[in-house]
Amino acid sequence: MARPRKPLLSRERIVATALALVDGEGLQAVSTRRLAAELGVSGPSLYNHFTTKDEILDAVADAVVGEVDVSMFDDGRDWRDALVSWARSYRGALAAHPNIVPFLAQGPGRRPAGLRMADAVFGGMTAAGWPPAHATRVGALMRYFVAGSALGSFARGFVGDPTAYDPADYPHLGQAHLLAERQQQVDEGAFETGLRALVDGLSLQFAALGRTGGPGLGLGPEAGAGAGA
């Protein structure tokens, strides 16, 4: 009986395996030797697809960003609704793979999906009437907020032992031991509260730009660019 053939090595298999390692063990788990072992191939065979570990991590990061929906910036909806929908999709992708977030925080580099996202956000904001430099700041602000919210859990940072919160020392933390068991509700509620506050604040700035003519408010020399990761 013929032996079953191993699946052909491909960029997609390498990226999927590397992402599984990042998800399960963190960025430090990824090495060409470890990947080769997981894939059941020799180390040099990886170099037919990637020349360095950083190239592999770039592809992993871009695969995650590729899960983010950016269609809302090109379907005619109001820029506020577009930002909210994009931020939710963006957070969902990062929250599913939090260990890759520190690598993504370095910016899009040359990663195609990251650059497409930056282009979509910047294009959507400028098309809505934001001056280019302000559109860049809006994209950066949203990226900081979303990445930070996906990086960790506020609620899980509190232990479930009520004796850890002696009212003599922490008079306002009498219910803090309940936060961890309500992690999803707390963290998602915090994200939605912050997202709404950001968009409401941006709406005020947008209105002020309109009343004063937009450019000329000390925009600074920033080149136009959107949010990329």
Coordinates of N, CA and C in Angstrom, one line a residue:
M1 N 0.8 -1.2 0.0 CA 0.0 0.0 0.0 C 0.9 1.2 0.0
A2 N 0.6 2.2 -0.9 CA 1.4 3.4 -1.0 C 1.2 4.2 0.3
R3 N 2.3 4.8 0.7 CA 2.3 5.7 1.9 C 1.6 6.9 1.6
P4 N 0.8 7.5 2.5 CA 0.0 8.7 2.2 C 1.0 9.9 2.0
R5 N 0.8 10.7 1.1 CA 1.6 11.8 0.8 C 1.4 12.9 1.8
K6 N 2.5 13.5 2.2 CA 2.4 14.7 3.1 C 1.9 15.9 2.3
P7 N 1.1 16.7 3.0 CA 0.6 17.9 2.2 C 1.8 18.8 1.7
L8 N 1.6 19.3 0.6 CA 2.7 20.1 0.0 C 2.9 21.3 0.9
L9 N 4.2 21.7 1.0 CA 4.5 22.9 1.8 C 4.2 24.1 1.0
S10 N 3.5 25.1 1.7 CA 3.1 26.3 1.0 C 3.2 27.4 2.0
R11 N 3.2 28.6 1.5 CA 3.2 29.8 2.3 C 2.0 29.8 3.3
E12 N 0.8 29.3 2.8 CA -0.4 29.3 3.6 C -0.2 28.3 4.8
R13 N 0.4 27.2 4.5 CA 0.6 26.2 5.6 C 1.6 26.7 6.6
I14 N 2.6 27.4 6.1 CA 3.6 27.9 7.1 C 3.0 29.0 7.9
V15 N 2.2 29.9 7.3 CA 1.6 31.0 8.1 C 0.6 30.5 9.1
A16 N -0.2 29.5 8.7 CA -1.2 28.9 9.6 C -0.5 28.3 10.8
T17 N 0.6 27.6 10.5 CA 1.3 26.9 11.6 C 1.9 27.9 12.5
A18 N 2.5 28.9 11.9 CA 3.2 29.9 12.7 C 2.1 30.7 13.6
L19 N 1.0 31.0 13.0 CA -0.1 31.7 13.8 C -0.6 30.8 14.9
A20 N -0.7 29.5 14.7 CA -1.1 28.6 15.8 C 0.0 28.6 16.9
L21 N 1.2 28.7 16.6 CA 2.3 28.8 17.6 C 2.2 30.1 18.4
V22 N 2.0 31.2 17.6 CA 1.9 32.5 18.3 C 0.7 32.5 19.2
D23 N -0.4 32.0 18.8 CA -1.6 32.0 19.6 C -1.4 31.1 20.8
G24 N -0.8 30.0 20.7 CA -0.7 29.0 21.8 C 0.5 29.3 22.8
E25 N 1.6 29.9 22.2 CA 2.8 30.0 23.1 C 3.4 31.4 23.0
G26 N 3.0 32.2 22.1 CA 3.6 33.6 22.1 C 4.6 33.7 20.9
L27 N 5.0 35.0 20.7 CA 5.9 35.3 19.6 C 7.2 34.5 19.7
Q28 N 7.7 34.3 20.9 CA 9.0 33.7 21.1 C 9.0 32.2 20.7
A29 N 7.8 31.6 20.5 CA 7.8 30.2 20.1 C 8.1 30.0 18.6
V30 N 8.1 31.1 17.9 CA 8.3 31.0 16.4 C 9.8 31.0 16.1
S31 N 10.2 30.0 15.5 CA 11.6 29.9 14.9 C 11.5 29.0 13.7
T32 N 12.5 29.2 12.8 CA 12.5 28.3 11.6 C 12.6 26.8 12.0
R33 N 13.4 26.6 13.0 CA 13.6 25.2 13.4 C 12.3 24.6 14.0
R34 N 11.6 25.4 14.8 CA 10.4 24.9 15.4 C 9.3 24.7 14.3
L35 N 9.2 25.7 13.4 CA 8.2 25.6 12.4 C 8.5 24.3 11.5
A36 N 9.7 24.1 11.2 CA 10.1 22.9 10.3 C 9.6 21.7 11.0
A37 N 9.9 21.6 12.3 CA 9.5 20.4 13.1 C 8.0 20.2 13.1
E38 N 7.2 21.3 13.3 CA 5.8 21.3 13.3 C 5.2 20.9 12.0
L39 N 5.9 21.3 10.9 CA 5.4 21.0 9.6 C 5.9 19.6 9.1
G40 N 6.9 19.1 9.8 CA 7.4 17.8 9.3 C 8.3 17.9 8.1
V41 N 9.1 19.0 8.0 CA 9.9 19.2 6.9 C 11.3 19.6 7.4
S42 N 12.3 19.7 6.5 CA 13.6 20.2 6.8 C 13.6 21.7 6.9
G43 N 14.5 22.2 7.8 CA 14.5 23.7 7.9 C 14.8 24.4 6.6
P44 N 15.7 24.0 5.8 CA 16.0 24.7 4.6 C 14.8 24.8 3.6
S45 N 13.9 23.9 3.7 CA 12.7 24.0 2.8 C 11.9 25.2 3.0
L46 N 11.9 25.7 4.2 CA 11.1 26.9 4.5 C 11.7 28.1 3.7
Y47 N 12.9 28.1 3.4 CA 13.5 29.2 2.7 C 13.1 29.3 1.3
N48 N 12.4 28.3 0.8 CA 11.8 28.5 -0.6 C 10.6 29.4 -0.6
H49 N 10.1 29.7 0.7 CA 9.0 30.6 0.8 C 9.2 31.8 1.6
F50 N 10.1 31.8 2.6 CA 10.4 32.9 3.4 C 12.0 32.8 3.7
T51 N 12.6 34.0 3.7 CA 14.0 34.0 3.9 C 14.4 34.3 5.4
T52 N 13.5 34.9 6.2 CA 13.8 35.1 7.6 C 12.6 34.9 8.4
K53 N 12.8 34.8 9.7 CA 11.7 34.7 10.7 C 10.9 35.9 10.7
D54 N 11.4 37.1 10.5 CA 10.6 38.3 10.5 C 9.7 38.3 9.3
E55 N 10.1 37.7 8.2 CA 9.2 37.7 7.0 C 8.0 36.8 7.3
I56 N 8.3 35.7 8.1 CA 7.2 34.8 8.5 C 6.2 35.6 9.4
L57 N 6.7 36.3 10.4 CA 5.9 37.0 11.3 C 5.1 38.1 10.6
D58 N 5.8 38.8 9.6 CA 5.1 39.8 8.8 C 3.9 39.1 8.1
A59 N 4.1 37.9 7.6 CA 3.0 37.3 6.9 C 1.9 36.9 7.9
V60 N 2.2 36.4 9.1 CA 1.3 36.1 10.1 C 0.5 37.3 10.5
A61 N 1.2 38.4 10.7 CA 0.5 39.7 11.1 C -0.5 40.1 10.0
D62 N 0.0 40.0 8.8 CA -0.9 40.5 7.7 C -2.1 39.6 7.5
A63 N -1.9 38.3 7.8 CA -3.1 37.4 7.7 C -4.1 37.8 8.7
V64 N -3.7 38.2 9.9 CA -4.6 38.6 11.0 C -5.3 39.9 10.5
V65 N -4.6 40.9 10.0 CA -5.2 42.1 9.6 C -6.1 41.9 8.4
G66 N -5.8 40.9 7.6 CA -6.6 40.6 6.5 C -8.0 40.2 6.8
E67 N -8.2 39.8 8.1 CA -9.5 39.4 8.6 C -10.4 40.6 8.9
V68 N -9.8 41.8 8.9 CA -10.6 43.0 9.3 C -11.4 43.5 8.1
D69 N -12.6 43.8 8.3 CA -13.5 44.4 7.3 C -13.3 45.9 7.2
V70 N -13.0 46.3 6.0 CA -12.8 47.8 5.7 C -13.8 48.3 4.7
S71 N -14.8 47.4 4.3 CA -15.7 47.8 3.2 C -16.6 49.0 3.6
M72 N -16.7 49.2 4.9 CA -17.6 50.3 5.4 C -17.1 51.7 5.0
F73 N -15.8 51.8 4.6 CA -15.3 53.1 4.2 C -15.6 53.4 2.7
D74 N -16.2 52.5 2.0 CA -16.4 52.7 0.6 C -17.9 52.3 0.2
D75 N -18.8 52.3 1.2 CA -20.2 52.0 0.9 C -21.1 53.1 1.1
G76 N -20.6 54.3 1.3 CA -21.4 55.5 1.4 C -22.0 55.8 2.8
R77 N -21.6 55.0 3.8 CA -22.2 55.3 5.1 C -21.4 56.5 5.8
D78 N -22.0 57.1 6.8 CA -21.5 58.2 7.5 C -20.1 57.8 8.1
W79 N -19.2 58.7 8.2 CA -17.8 58.4 8.6 C -17.8 57.9 10.1
R80 N -18.8 58.4 10.9 CA -18.9 57.9 12.3 C -19.3 56.5 12.4
D81 N -20.3 56.1 11.6 CA -20.7 54.7 11.6 C -19.6 53.8 11.0
A82 N -18.9 54.3 10.0 CA -17.8 53.5 9.4 C -16.7 53.3 10.5
L83 N -16.3 54.3 11.2 CA -15.3 54.1 12.2 C -15.7 53.1 13.3
V84 N -17.0 53.2 13.7 CA -17.5 52.3 14.8 C -17.4 50.8 14.2
S85 N -18.0 50.6 13.0 CA -18.0 49.3 12.5 C -16.6 48.7 12.2
W86 N -15.7 49.6 11.7 CA -14.3 49.1 11.5 C -13.6 48.8 12.8
A87 N -13.8 49.6 13.8 CA -13.1 49.4 15.1 C -13.6 48.1 15.7
R88 N -14.9 47.7 15.6 CA -15.4 46.5 16.1 C -14.8 45.3 15.4
S89 N -14.7 45.4 14.1 CA -14.1 44.3 13.3 C -12.6 44.2 13.6
Y90 N -11.9 45.3 13.7 CA -10.5 45.3 14.0 C -10.2 44.7 15.3
R91 N -11.0 45.1 16.3 CA -10.8 44.5 17.7 C -11.1 43.0 17.7
G92 N -12.1 42.6 16.9 CA -12.4 41.2 16.9 C -11.3 40.4 16.4
A93 N -10.6 40.9 15.3 CA -9.5 40.2 14.7 C -8.3 40.1 15.7
L94 N -8.0 41.2 16.3 CA -6.9 41.3 17.2 C -7.2 40.5 18.5
A95 N -8.4 40.6 19.0 CA -8.7 39.9 20.3 C -8.7 38.4 20.1
A96 N -8.9 37.9 18.8 CA -8.7 36.5 18.6 C -7.3 36.0 18.5
H97 N -6.4 37.0 18.4 CA -4.9 36.6 18.3 C -4.1 37.7 19.1
P98 N -4.3 37.8 20.4 CA -3.7 38.9 21.1 C -2.2 38.8 21.2
N99 N -1.6 37.6 21.0 CA -0.2 37.5 21.1 C 0.6 38.2 19.9
I100 N -0.1 38.4 18.8 CA 0.5 39.0 17.7 C 0.4 40.6 17.8
V101 N -0.4 41.1 18.7 CA -0.6 42.5 18.8 C 0.7 43.3 19.0
P102 N 1.6 42.9 19.9 CA 2.9 43.7 20.0 C 3.7 43.8 18.7
F103 N 3.6 42.8 17.9 CA 4.3 42.8 16.6 C 3.6 43.8 15.6
L104 N 2.2 43.7 15.7 CA 1.4 44.6 14.8 C 1.6 46.0 15.2
A105 N 1.9 46.3 16.5 CA 2.0 47.7 16.9 C 3.2 48.4 16.3
Q106 N 4.1 47.7 15.6 CA 5.2 48.4 14.9 C 4.7 49.1 13.7
G107 N 3.5 48.9 13.2 CA 3.0 49.5 12.0 C 2.9 48.6 10.9
P108 N 2.4 49.0 9.7 CA 2.1 48.1 8.6 C 3.4 47.7 7.8
G109 N 4.4 48.5 7.9 CA 5.6 48.2 7.0 C 5.2 48.1 5.6
R110 N 5.6 47.0 5.0 CA 5.2 46.7 3.6 C 4.1 45.7 3.5
R111 N 3.4 45.4 4.6 CA 2.4 44.3 4.6 C 1.2 44.8 3.8
P112 N 0.8 44.0 2.8 CA -0.3 44.4 1.9 C -1.6 44.7 2.6
A113 N -2.1 43.8 3.5 CA -3.4 44.0 4.2 C -3.3 45.2 5.1
G114 N -2.2 45.4 5.8 CA -2.1 46.5 6.6 C -2.1 47.8 5.8
L115 N -1.5 47.8 4.7 CA -1.5 49.0 3.8 C -2.8 49.3 3.2
R116 N -3.5 48.2 2.9 CA -4.9 48.4 2.4 C -5.8 48.9 3.4
M117 N -5.6 48.5 4.7 CA -6.5 49.0 5.7 C -6.1 50.5 5.9
A118 N -4.9 50.9 6.0 CA -4.5 52.3 6.1 C -5.1 53.1 5.0
D119 N -5.0 52.6 3.8 CA -5.5 53.3 2.6 C -7.0 53.5 2.8
A120 N -7.7 52.5 3.2 CA -9.2 52.6 3.3 C -9.6 53.6 4.4
V121 N -9.0 53.5 5.5 CA -9.3 54.5 6.6 C -9.0 55.9 6.2
F122 N -7.8 56.1 5.7 CA -7.5 57.5 5.3 C -8.4 58.0 4.2
G123 N -8.6 57.1 3.2 CA -9.5 57.5 2.1 C -10.9 57.8 2.6
G124 N -11.4 57.0 3.5 CA -12.8 57.3 4.0 C -12.9 58.6 4.8
M125 N -11.8 58.9 5.6 CA -11.9 60.1 6.4 C -11.7 61.4 5.5
T126 N -10.8 61.3 4.6 CA -10.6 62.5 3.7 C -11.8 62.7 2.8
A127 N -12.4 61.6 2.4 CA -13.6 61.7 1.5 C -14.8 62.3 2.3
A128 N -14.8 62.1 3.6 CA -15.9 62.7 4.5 C -15.6 64.1 4.8
G129 N -14.4 64.6 4.5 CA -14.2 66.0 4.7 C -13.1 66.3 5.8
W130 N -12.5 65.3 6.3 CA -11.4 65.6 7.3 C -10.2 66.0 6.5
P131 N -9.5 67.1 7.0 CA -8.2 67.5 6.3 C -7.2 66.3 6.5
P132 N -6.3 66.2 5.5 CA -5.4 65.0 5.5 C -4.7 64.8 6.8
A133 N -4.1 65.8 7.4 CA -3.3 65.6 8.6 C -4.2 65.2 9.7
H134 N -5.4 65.7 9.8 CA -6.4 65.3 10.8 C -6.8 63.8 10.6
A135 N -7.0 63.5 9.3 CA -7.4 62.1 9.0 C -6.3 61.1 9.4
T136 N -5.0 61.5 9.3 CA -3.9 60.7 9.8 C -4.0 60.5 11.3
R137 N -4.3 61.6 12.0 CA -4.4 61.5 13.5 C -5.6 60.6 13.9
V138 N -6.7 60.7 13.2 CA -7.8 59.9 13.5 C -7.5 58.4 13.4
G139 N -6.9 58.1 12.3 CA -6.5 56.7 12.1 C -5.5 56.2 13.1
A140 N -4.5 57.0 13.5 CA -3.6 56.6 14.5 C -4.3 56.5 15.8
L141 N -5.1 57.4 16.2 CA -5.9 57.3 17.5 C -6.7 56.1 17.6
M142 N -7.4 55.7 16.5 CA -8.2 54.5 16.6 C -7.3 53.3 16.7
R143 N -6.2 53.3 16.0 CA -5.3 52.1 16.1 C -4.8 51.9 17.5
Y144 N -4.4 53.0 18.1 CA -3.9 53.0 19.5 C -5.0 52.4 20.4
F145 N -6.2 52.9 20.3 CA -7.3 52.4 21.1 C -7.6 51.0 20.9
V146 N -7.8 50.6 19.7 CA -8.2 49.2 19.4 C -7.1 48.2 19.8
A147 N -5.8 48.5 19.5 CA -4.7 47.6 19.8 C -4.6 47.5 21.3
G148 N -4.8 48.6 22.0 CA -4.7 48.5 23.5 C -5.8 47.7 24.1
S149 N -7.0 47.8 23.5 CA -8.1 47.1 24.1 C -8.0 45.6 23.8
A150 N -7.3 45.2 22.8 CA -7.1 43.8 22.4 C -5.9 43.1 23.1
L151 N -5.1 44.0 23.6 CA -3.8 43.4 24.2 C -4.0 42.7 25.5
G152 N -4.9 43.1 26.3 CA -5.1 42.4 27.5 C -6.5 42.6 28.1
S153 N -6.8 42.0 29.2 CA -8.1 42.2 29.8 C -8.0 42.9 31.1
F154 N -8.7 44.0 31.2 CA -8.8 44.7 32.5 C -9.4 43.9 33.6
A155 N -10.5 43.2 33.3 CA -11.2 42.4 34.3 C -10.4 41.3 34.8
R156 N -9.7 40.6 33.9 CA -8.9 39.4 34.4 C -7.7 39.8 35.3
G157 N -7.4 41.1 35.3 CA -6.3 41.6 36.2 C -6.7 41.6 37.7
F158 N -7.9 41.3 38.0 CA -8.3 41.3 39.4 C -8.5 39.9 39.9
V159 N -8.0 39.5 41.0 CA -8.2 38.2 41.5 C -9.5 38.0 42.1
G160 N -10.0 36.7 42.1 CA -11.3 36.4 42.6 C -11.5 36.2 44.1
D161 N -10.4 36.5 44.8 CA -10.4 36.4 46.3 C -10.9 37.7 46.9
P162 N -12.0 37.7 47.6 CA -12.5 38.9 48.2 C -11.6 39.5 49.3
T163 N -10.8 38.6 49.9 CA -9.9 39.0 51.0 C -8.8 39.9 50.5
A164 N -8.6 39.9 49.2 CA -7.5 40.7 48.6 C -7.8 42.2 48.6
Y165 N -9.1 42.5 48.9 CA -9.5 43.9 48.8 C -10.0 44.3 50.2
D166 N -9.1 44.4 51.1 CA -9.5 44.8 52.5 C -10.1 46.2 52.4
P167 N -11.3 46.4 52.9 CA -11.9 47.7 52.8 C -11.2 48.8 53.6
A168 N -10.3 48.4 54.5 CA -9.5 49.4 55.2 C -8.5 50.0 54.3
D169 N -8.0 49.2 53.3 CA -7.0 49.7 52.3 C -7.7 50.2 51.0
Y170 N -8.7 49.5 50.6 CA -9.4 49.7 49.3 C -10.9 49.9 49.5
P171 N -11.3 51.0 50.1 CA -12.7 51.2 50.4 C -13.7 51.1 49.3
H172 N -13.2 51.3 48.0 CA -14.1 51.3 46.9 C -14.0 50.1 46.0
L173 N -13.3 49.0 46.5 CA -13.1 47.8 45.6 C -13.8 46.6 46.2
G174 N -14.9 46.9 46.9 CA -15.6 45.8 47.6 C -16.2 44.7 46.6
Q175 N -16.4 45.1 45.3 CA -16.9 44.1 44.4 C -15.9 43.7 43.3
A176 N -14.6 44.1 43.5 CA -13.6 43.9 42.5 C -13.3 42.4 42.3
H177 N -13.6 41.6 43.3 CA -13.3 40.1 43.1 C -14.3 39.5 42.1
L178 N -15.4 40.2 41.8 CA -16.3 39.7 40.8 C -16.0 40.0 39.4
L179 N -15.0 40.9 39.2 CA -14.7 41.3 37.8 C -14.2 40.2 36.9
A180 N -13.3 39.4 37.4 CA -12.7 38.3 36.5 C -13.8 37.4 36.0
E181 N -14.8 37.0 36.8 CA -15.8 36.1 36.3 C -16.8 36.8 35.3
R182 N -16.7 38.1 35.3 CA -17.6 38.9 34.3 C -16.7 39.5 33.3
Q183 N -15.6 38.9 32.9 CA -14.6 39.5 32.1 C -15.1 40.0 30.7
Q184 N -15.9 39.1 30.0 CA -16.4 39.5 28.7 C -17.3 40.8 28.8
Q185 N -18.2 40.7 29.8 CA -19.1 41.8 29.9 C -18.4 43.1 30.2
V186 N -17.4 43.1 31.2 CA -16.7 44.2 31.6 C -15.8 44.8 30.4
D187 N -15.0 43.9 29.8 CA -14.1 44.4 28.8 C -14.8 44.9 27.5
E188 N -15.9 44.2 27.1 CA -16.6 44.6 25.9 C -17.4 45.9 26.2
G189 N -17.9 46.0 27.4 CA -18.6 47.2 27.8 C -17.6 48.4 27.9
A190 N -16.4 48.2 28.3 CA -15.4 49.3 28.4 C -15.0 49.7 27.0
F191 N -14.8 48.7 26.1 CA -14.5 49.0 24.7 C -15.6 49.8 24.0
E192 N -16.8 49.4 24.2 CA -17.9 50.2 23.6 C -18.1 51.6 24.2
T193 N -17.9 51.7 25.5 CA -17.9 53.0 26.1 C -16.8 53.9 25.5
G194 N -15.6 53.4 25.5 CA -14.5 54.2 24.9 C -14.7 54.5 23.5
L195 N -15.2 53.6 22.7 CA -15.4 53.8 21.3 C -16.4 54.9 21.1
R196 N -17.5 54.9 21.8 CA -18.5 55.9 21.6 C -18.0 57.3 22.1
A197 N -17.2 57.3 23.2 CA -16.6 58.6 23.6 C -15.7 59.1 22.6
L198 N -14.8 58.3 22.0 CA -13.9 58.8 20.9 C -14.7 59.3 19.7
V199 N -15.7 58.6 19.3 CA -16.4 59.1 18.1 C -17.2 60.3 18.4
D200 N -17.8 60.4 19.6 CA -18.5 61.6 19.9 C -17.5 62.8 20.0
G201 N -16.3 62.6 20.6 CA -15.3 63.7 20.6 C -14.8 64.1 19.3
L202 N -14.6 63.1 18.4 CA -14.2 63.4 17.0 C -15.3 64.2 16.3
S203 N -16.6 63.9 16.6 CA -17.7 64.6 15.9 C -17.6 66.1 16.3
L204 N -17.3 66.4 17.6 CA -17.1 67.8 18.0 C -16.0 68.4 17.3
Q205 N -14.9 67.8 17.1 CA -13.7 68.3 16.4 C -14.1 68.6 14.9
F206 N -14.8 67.6 14.4 CA -15.2 67.7 13.0 C -16.1 69.0 12.8
A207 N -17.0 69.2 13.7 CA -17.9 70.3 13.6 C -17.1 71.6 13.7
A208 N -16.1 71.6 14.6 CA -15.3 72.8 14.8 C -14.4 73.1 13.6
L209 N -13.9 72.1 12.9 CA -13.2 72.3 11.7 C -14.1 72.9 10.6
G210 N -15.3 72.5 10.6 CA -16.3 73.0 9.6 C -16.6 74.5 9.8
R211 N -16.7 74.9 11.1 CA -17.0 76.2 11.5 C -15.9 77.2 11.2
T212 N -14.6 76.6 11.3 CA -13.5 77.5 11.2 C -12.8 77.4 9.8
G213 N -13.3 76.6 9.0 CA -12.7 76.4 7.6 C -11.7 75.3 7.5
G214 N -11.6 74.5 8.5 CA -10.8 73.3 8.4 C -9.3 73.6 8.5
P215 N -8.5 73.5 7.4 CA -7.1 73.8 7.4 C -6.8 75.2 7.9
G216 N -5.7 75.3 8.6 CA -5.4 76.6 9.2 C -5.5 76.5 10.7
L217 N -5.8 75.3 11.3 CA -5.9 75.2 12.7 C -4.7 74.6 13.3
G218 N -3.5 74.9 12.8 CA -2.3 74.3 13.3 C -2.2 72.8 13.0
L219 N -2.4 72.4 11.8 CA -2.5 71.0 11.5 C -1.1 70.3 11.6
G220 N -0.1 71.1 11.4 CA 1.2 70.5 11.5 C 1.6 69.9 10.1
P221 N 2.8 69.4 10.0 CA 3.3 68.9 8.7 C 3.1 67.5 8.4
E222 N 2.3 66.7 9.1 CA 2.2 65.3 8.9 C 1.7 65.0 7.5
A223 N 2.4 64.0 6.9 CA 1.9 63.5 5.6 C 0.6 62.7 5.8
G224 N -0.2 62.7 4.8 CA -1.4 61.9 4.9 C -1.2 60.5 5.0
A225 N -1.8 59.8 5.9 CA -1.8 58.3 6.0 C -2.9 57.9 7.0
G226 N -3.3 56.7 6.8 CA -4.4 56.1 7.6 C -3.8 55.2 8.7
A227 N -4.7 54.5 9.3 CA -4.3 53.5 10.4 C -3.9 52.2 9.7
G228 N -2.7 51.8 10.0 CA -2.2 50.6 9.5 C -1.6 49.7 10.6
A229 N -1.6 48.4 10.4 CA -1.1 47.5 11.4 C -0.4 46.4 10.8

